[in-house]
Coordinates of C-alpha atoms in Angstrom, one line a residue:
M1 CA 107.0 71.8 166.9
L2 CA 104.7 69.3 165.1
T3 CA 106.8 66.2 165.8
P4 CA 104.9 65.2 169.1
I5 CA 101.6 65.6 167.3
I6 CA 102.8 63.5 164.4
D7 CA 103.9 60.8 166.8
L8 CA 100.4 60.9 168.4
L9 CA 98.1 61.2 165.4
G10 CA 100.3 60.2 162.4
E11 CA 101.2 62.4 159.4
D12 CA 98.0 61.7 157.4
R13 CA 95.6 62.4 160.2
L14 CA 97.5 65.6 161.2
S15 CA 97.6 66.8 157.6
W16 CA 93.8 66.2 157.3
L17 CA 93.2 67.9 160.6
G18 CA 95.3 70.9 159.5
G19 CA 93.2 71.2 156.3
L20 CA 90.0 71.0 158.4
L21 CA 91.1 73.8 160.7
V22 CA 92.5 76.1 158.0
G23 CA 89.3 75.4 156.0
G24 CA 87.2 76.2 159.0
L25 CA 88.9 79.5 159.6
F26 CA 88.4 80.4 155.9
G27 CA 84.8 79.3 155.9
F28 CA 83.8 81.2 159.1
F29 CA 85.3 84.5 158.1
A30 CA 84.5 84.2 154.4
Q31 CA 80.8 83.8 155.4
R32 CA 81.0 86.8 157.8
S33 CA 82.9 89.1 155.3
R34 CA 80.8 88.0 152.2
F35 CA 84.1 87.4 150.4
C36 CA 83.4 86.9 146.7
L37 CA 85.5 87.6 143.7
R38 CA 82.4 87.6 141.4
A39 CA 80.8 90.4 143.4
A40 CA 84.0 92.4 143.5
A41 CA 84.5 92.0 139.8
V42 CA 80.9 93.1 139.1
E43 CA 81.4 96.2 141.2
F44 CA 84.7 97.0 139.5
S45 CA 83.3 96.4 135.9
R46 CA 80.4 98.8 136.7
G47 CA 82.7 101.5 138.1
E48 CA 81.2 101.3 141.6
G49 CA 84.1 100.4 143.8
G50 CA 81.9 99.4 146.7
P51 CA 82.1 97.2 149.8
R52 CA 82.5 93.9 147.9
L53 CA 85.6 95.2 146.1
A54 CA 87.0 96.4 149.4
V55 CA 86.5 93.0 151.0
W56 CA 88.2 91.2 148.2
L57 CA 91.2 93.7 148.2
L58 CA 91.6 93.3 152.0
T59 CA 91.5 89.5 151.8
F60 CA 93.9 89.4 148.8
A61 CA 96.3 91.9 150.5
A62 CA 96.3 90.0 153.8
A63 CA 97.3 86.8 152.1
L64 CA 100.0 88.6 150.1
V65 CA 101.5 90.6 153.0
G66 CA 101.2 87.7 155.4
T67 CA 102.8 85.1 153.2
Q68 CA 105.6 87.4 152.1
G69 CA 106.1 88.6 155.6
L70 CA 106.7 85.0 156.8
V71 CA 109.1 84.5 153.9
A72 CA 111.0 87.7 154.8
I73 CA 111.6 86.7 158.4
G74 CA 112.6 83.2 157.5
W75 CA 109.6 81.3 158.8
L76 CA 108.4 80.1 155.4
D77 CA 110.1 79.0 152.2
V78 CA 107.8 78.8 149.2
S79 CA 110.4 77.9 146.6
E80 CA 109.2 74.3 146.5
A81 CA 105.5 75.2 146.1
R82 CA 103.9 73.6 143.1
Q83 CA 103.0 77.1 141.7
L84 CA 106.7 78.0 141.5
A85 CA 108.7 74.8 141.3
Q86 CA 106.8 72.8 138.7
Q87 CA 106.2 73.4 135.0
G88 CA 103.3 75.7 134.3
S89 CA 101.1 76.6 131.4
I90 CA 100.6 80.2 130.1
S91 CA 97.9 79.1 127.7
G92 CA 96.1 77.2 130.4
A93 CA 96.3 80.1 132.7
L94 CA 94.9 82.6 130.2
A95 CA 92.2 80.4 128.8
G96 CA 91.2 78.9 132.1
G97 CA 91.1 82.2 133.9
V98 CA 88.8 83.7 131.3
M99 CA 86.5 80.6 131.4
F100 CA 86.4 80.7 135.1
G101 CA 85.6 84.4 135.2
C102 CA 82.7 83.9 132.7
G103 CA 81.5 80.9 134.7
M104 CA 81.4 82.6 138.1
I105 CA 79.2 85.4 136.7
L106 CA 76.7 82.9 135.3
A107 CA 76.8 80.7 138.5
R108 CA 76.7 83.9 140.7
G109 CA 79.7 82.8 142.7
C110 CA 83.1 81.2 142.5
A111 CA 83.9 77.7 143.9
S112 CA 84.6 78.9 147.4
R113 CA 81.5 81.1 147.5
L114 CA 79.3 78.3 146.3
L115 CA 80.6 76.1 149.1
V116 CA 80.2 78.8 151.7
L117 CA 76.6 79.4 150.6
S118 CA 75.8 75.7 150.4
A119 CA 76.5 75.4 154.1
N120 CA 74.0 78.2 154.7
G121 CA 71.2 76.2 153.0
N122 CA 71.5 77.5 149.5
L123 CA 70.5 74.6 147.3
R124 CA 71.4 76.5 144.1
A125 CA 74.9 76.8 145.3
L126 CA 75.0 73.2 146.4
L127 CA 73.9 71.8 143.0
S128 CA 76.3 74.2 141.2
G129 CA 79.1 73.1 143.5
L130 CA 78.5 69.5 142.7
V131 CA 78.5 70.1 139.0
F132 CA 81.7 72.1 139.4
A133 CA 83.4 69.1 141.2
V134 CA 82.2 66.6 138.6
T135 CA 83.5 68.8 135.8
A136 CA 86.8 69.4 137.5
Q137 CA 87.3 65.6 138.0
A138 CA 86.3 65.0 134.3
A139 CA 88.9 67.6 133.2
Y140 CA 91.6 66.2 135.5
R141 CA 91.3 62.5 134.8
G142 CA 88.1 61.9 132.8
L143 CA 86.4 62.6 129.5
L144 CA 87.6 66.2 129.3
S145 CA 91.2 65.6 130.2
P146 CA 92.4 65.3 126.5
A147 CA 91.0 68.8 125.8
R148 CA 92.6 70.2 128.9
E149 CA 96.0 68.7 128.1
W150 CA 95.8 70.0 124.5
V151 CA 95.2 73.6 125.7
T152 CA 97.7 73.3 128.5
N153 CA 100.5 72.2 126.2
L154 CA 100.1 75.1 123.8
W155 CA 102.4 77.4 125.8
L156 CA 104.4 76.0 128.7
V157 CA 106.8 77.7 131.2
D158 CA 109.5 75.9 133.1
G159 CA 109.5 75.8 136.9
G160 CA 111.9 77.9 138.9
P161 CA 112.7 81.6 138.7
S162 CA 110.8 81.9 135.4
R163 CA 107.6 81.2 137.2
D164 CA 108.1 84.0 139.8
I165 CA 106.7 87.1 138.3
M166 CA 108.7 89.4 140.6
A167 CA 111.9 87.6 139.9
V168 CA 111.4 88.1 136.2
F169 CA 111.5 91.8 136.9
G170 CA 114.5 91.5 139.2
A171 CA 112.6 92.1 142.4
G172 CA 113.3 90.4 145.7
A173 CA 111.7 89.9 149.1
P174 CA 111.6 93.6 150.1
E175 CA 109.9 94.6 146.8
K176 CA 107.4 91.8 147.2
L177 CA 106.5 92.9 150.7
A178 CA 106.2 96.5 149.6
F179 CA 104.0 95.6 146.7
G180 CA 101.7 93.7 149.0
G181 CA 101.5 96.8 151.2
L182 CA 100.2 98.8 148.3
W183 CA 97.3 96.3 147.9
L184 CA 96.6 96.6 151.6
I185 CA 96.5 100.4 151.4
A186 CA 94.2 100.2 148.4
G187 CA 91.9 97.8 150.3
L188 CA 91.8 100.1 153.3
A189 CA 91.1 103.1 151.1
F190 CA 88.1 101.4 149.5
A191 CA 86.9 100.1 152.9
F192 CA 86.9 103.6 154.4
R193 CA 85.3 105.0 151.2
S194 CA 82.5 102.5 151.5
N195 CA 82.1 103.0 155.3
L196 CA 82.8 99.3 155.8
P197 CA 82.2 98.3 159.4
R198 CA 85.2 97.4 161.4
G199 CA 83.9 93.8 161.9
L200 CA 83.8 93.3 158.1
I201 CA 87.3 94.7 157.7
L202 CA 88.7 92.3 160.3
S203 CA 86.7 89.4 158.9
A204 CA 88.2 90.1 155.4
L205 CA 91.7 90.3 156.8
A206 CA 91.1 87.0 158.7
T207 CA 89.9 85.3 155.5
G208 CA 93.2 86.2 153.8
A209 CA 95.1 85.1 157.0
A210 CA 93.6 81.6 156.4
V211 CA 95.7 81.3 153.2
V212 CA 98.8 82.3 155.2
A213 CA 97.9 79.7 157.8
G214 CA 97.7 77.0 155.2
W215 CA 101.2 77.8 153.8
L216 CA 102.7 77.9 157.3
F217 CA 101.1 74.7 158.4
T218 CA 102.1 72.6 155.4
Y219 CA 105.6 74.1 155.5
Q220 CA 106.0 73.2 159.2
L221 CA 104.7 69.7 158.5
S222 CA 107.2 69.3 155.7
Q223 CA 110.0 70.2 158.0
A224 CA 108.9 67.7 160.7
S225 CA 107.9 64.8 158.5
F226 CA 110.2 62.0 157.3
A227 CA 108.1 61.6 154.2
P228 CA 107.9 64.2 151.4
V229 CA 105.0 66.7 152.1
T230 CA 103.7 69.0 149.4
L231 CA 103.8 72.7 150.3
K232 CA 100.3 74.1 149.6
S233 CA 97.5 76.2 150.9
L234 CA 93.8 76.8 150.2
T235 CA 92.4 75.8 146.9
F236 CA 89.0 74.3 145.9
S237 CA 89.2 72.7 142.4
G238 CA 91.5 69.8 143.2
P239 CA 90.1 69.2 146.7
S240 CA 86.5 69.2 145.4
A241 CA 87.5 66.5 142.8
E242 CA 89.3 64.5 145.4
L243 CA 86.4 64.6 147.9
L244 CA 84.1 63.5 145.1
M245 CA 86.3 60.5 144.4
L246 CA 86.5 59.7 148.1
V247 CA 82.7 59.6 148.3
L248 CA 82.5 57.3 145.3
S249 CA 85.4 55.0 146.0
S250 CA 86.4 55.4 149.7
Q251 CA 90.0 54.6 148.7
L252 CA 91.8 57.9 149.0
R253 CA 94.2 58.5 152.0
L254 CA 93.6 61.4 154.4
S255 CA 95.4 64.6 153.3
F256 CA 95.4 68.4 153.8
D257 CA 93.2 68.8 150.6
L258 CA 90.6 66.4 151.9
G259 CA 90.2 68.4 155.1
I260 CA 89.6 71.8 153.3
I261 CA 86.1 71.2 151.9
P262 CA 84.4 69.9 155.1
G263 CA 86.3 72.5 157.1
V264 CA 85.0 75.4 155.0
F265 CA 81.5 73.9 155.1
L266 CA 81.5 73.5 158.9
G267 CA 83.1 77.0 159.4
S268 CA 80.5 78.7 157.2
F269 CA 77.7 76.7 158.8
A270 CA 78.9 77.8 162.3
A271 CA 79.1 81.5 161.2
A272 CA 75.7 81.5 159.6
A273 CA 74.1 79.7 162.6
R274 CA 75.7 82.1 165.0
A275 CA 74.3 85.0 163.0
G276 CA 70.9 83.5 162.4
E277 CA 71.4 83.3 158.6
L278 CA 70.6 79.7 157.9
K279 CA 67.9 79.5 155.2
L280 CA 66.9 77.0 152.6
E281 CA 66.8 78.5 149.1
G282 CA 66.2 76.9 145.7
F283 CA 65.8 77.7 142.0
S284 CA 63.0 80.0 141.0
D285 CA 62.8 78.9 137.3
G286 CA 64.3 76.6 134.7
L287 CA 66.2 79.5 133.0
G288 CA 68.0 80.2 136.2
M289 CA 69.0 76.6 136.7
R290 CA 70.4 76.3 133.2
R291 CA 72.5 79.4 133.7
Y292 CA 73.9 78.2 137.0
L293 CA 74.8 74.8 135.8
F294 CA 76.5 76.1 132.6
G295 CA 78.5 78.5 134.7
A296 CA 79.6 75.7 137.0
V297 CA 80.8 73.6 134.0
L298 CA 82.8 76.6 132.8
M299 CA 84.3 77.1 136.2
G300 CA 85.2 73.4 136.7
F301 CA 87.0 73.1 133.3
G302 CA 88.5 76.5 133.6
A303 CA 89.9 75.9 137.1
M304 CA 91.6 72.7 136.0
L305 CA 93.1 74.5 133.0
A306 CA 94.2 77.4 135.1
G307 CA 95.7 75.2 137.9
G308 CA 93.4 76.7 140.5
C309 CA 90.2 78.5 141.3
A310 CA 89.5 82.1 142.4
V311 CA 91.2 81.2 145.7
G312 CA 93.6 78.6 144.7
A313 CA 95.2 80.6 141.9
G314 CA 93.7 84.0 142.4
V315 CA 94.8 84.3 146.1
T316 CA 96.9 81.4 147.2
G317 CA 99.0 81.3 144.0
A318 CA 99.2 85.0 143.7
S319 CA 100.5 85.3 147.3
V320 CA 103.7 83.6 146.2
F321 CA 103.9 85.7 143.0
A322 CA 103.5 82.7 140.7
L323 CA 103.4 84.1 137.1
T324 CA 100.6 81.8 136.0
A325 CA 98.5 82.7 139.0
W326 CA 98.6 86.4 138.2
L327 CA 97.7 85.6 134.6
V328 CA 94.8 83.5 135.8
L329 CA 93.7 86.3 138.1
A330 CA 93.8 88.8 135.2
G331 CA 91.8 86.4 133.0
M332 CA 89.2 86.0 135.7
W333 CA 88.6 89.7 136.1
L334 CA 88.5 90.0 132.3
G335 CA 86.1 87.1 131.8
A336 CA 83.9 88.3 134.6
G337 CA 83.8 91.9 133.3
L338 CA 82.9 90.8 129.8
T339 CA 80.2 88.4 130.9
D340 CA 78.6 91.0 133.2
R341 CA 78.7 93.5 130.3
F342 CA 77.3 91.4 127.5
V343 CA 75.0 89.1 129.5
D344 CA 73.8 90.7 132.7
R345 CA 73.8 94.3 131.5
A346 CA 72.7 93.6 127.9
G347 CA 69.2 92.7 128.8
I348 CA 69.5 89.0 128.6
P349 CA 67.1 87.4 131.1
R350 CA 68.6 86.6 134.5
P351 CA 67.2 84.5 137.4
R352 CA 64.7 86.5 139.4
Q353 CA 66.6 86.2 142.6
A354 CA 69.6 87.9 140.9
A355 CA 67.7 90.9 139.7
N356 CA 67.7 93.0 142.8
S357 CA 71.4 93.0 143.8
P358 CA 74.2 92.6 141.4
T359 CA 76.7 92.2 144.2
S360 CA 74.8 89.7 146.4
G361 CA 75.6 86.0 146.6
V362 CA 74.1 83.1 144.7

C-alpha cells in the first residue's frame, strides 16, 4: 500500500511525513480533550475521579483496545517493537517512573502536555519543555548518561516473552483485548459519572487512536521498505532530544520521530486557533519558575531512565503490554500522588496560577 508513495517521496520523507500526521492528530485532539496524566493523577490521588481521569482512561483504553484489536485481526505484529524485543530495565522503569511522576506535578504537565500548551502560547510550558529536552539529551548521551546507565544496569530483563506482562501470566490475544475492554468500560463509566460532553469523549478516544495510527503506519512502512524500519509509535522524550540536536547540528536524517514534535505543535495550534484559545502566558514569580524547571529536569532524566514519557511508556508501551511500560506507569502514578500529597497539599507555596484549579494545565 505504501510502495508507490515510497517510490515518489523516498522512505525518509515518508517516515517523517507519517510522524508529522500522526503527531498532528494527537496534538489536535489532545488539545481539545485536555488530555493530561498529571491532572488525572491529581484527581485520583484526591479521591475525586472527575473529568480529567475520565479523559485519561478513555485515551489509554482507546490505544490499548485499538492496538490489540489490530494484532488480533492480523493487521499488526508488535513482537519486534523495542519495548518487547530488546533488553529492558526494571530498575530504570521503577526509578524513572517515580521521578517522572514527581516532575510532572512540579512542572504542572507531562512532556506531551507541555508541548500542547506551548503551541497555545504558554511560555511556562515552552521553557519547561526546552529544559526537558536538554535534560533528556544529557541523560541519553551527555553529562548525565553515566548515572542513567548505572541505574539502568541494576536490574535488567531480557527481550522476548519475558517483557510481555500478559505472556508472563500465560494470557494471549483474546485476554489482552478483553483486558483493554475493561479499561474502556471504566473510562466510559467515569465519563458518564462526570457528565463529560460527547465531544470530549470522542476527542479523548481520538487521542488514543493516534497511538494506534503510529503503530499501524510504522508497521506498514516496515513491510513495504527494503531497509529495516523500527516499529514504534508516539513518544516524546527521544524525539525531543533528537529535534534539539537537529536544531543545533542540522545533521540528523528525517525520521518518524522527527515529525512527531512539529506535528503535535501544529495540531495543537490549529485546535486552539479554531477554538479561540490562543493566549500568551508567562511566569508570575520566581518561585513558580524554579518549581517548573526542577520538575522539567526530573521528567527529562526520569523519561530516559524509564525508556519513555507519560505517552511513550505510559500509553504507547502499555498498549503492547510491555512489562517495563506498566511498571513505569505505576511509578508515575505513585510519584505524582506522593508529590501532590506532600508538596501541593502540605501547604508548600505553589505558583499563583496553579492555586485555583488543581486539575488545570500548566
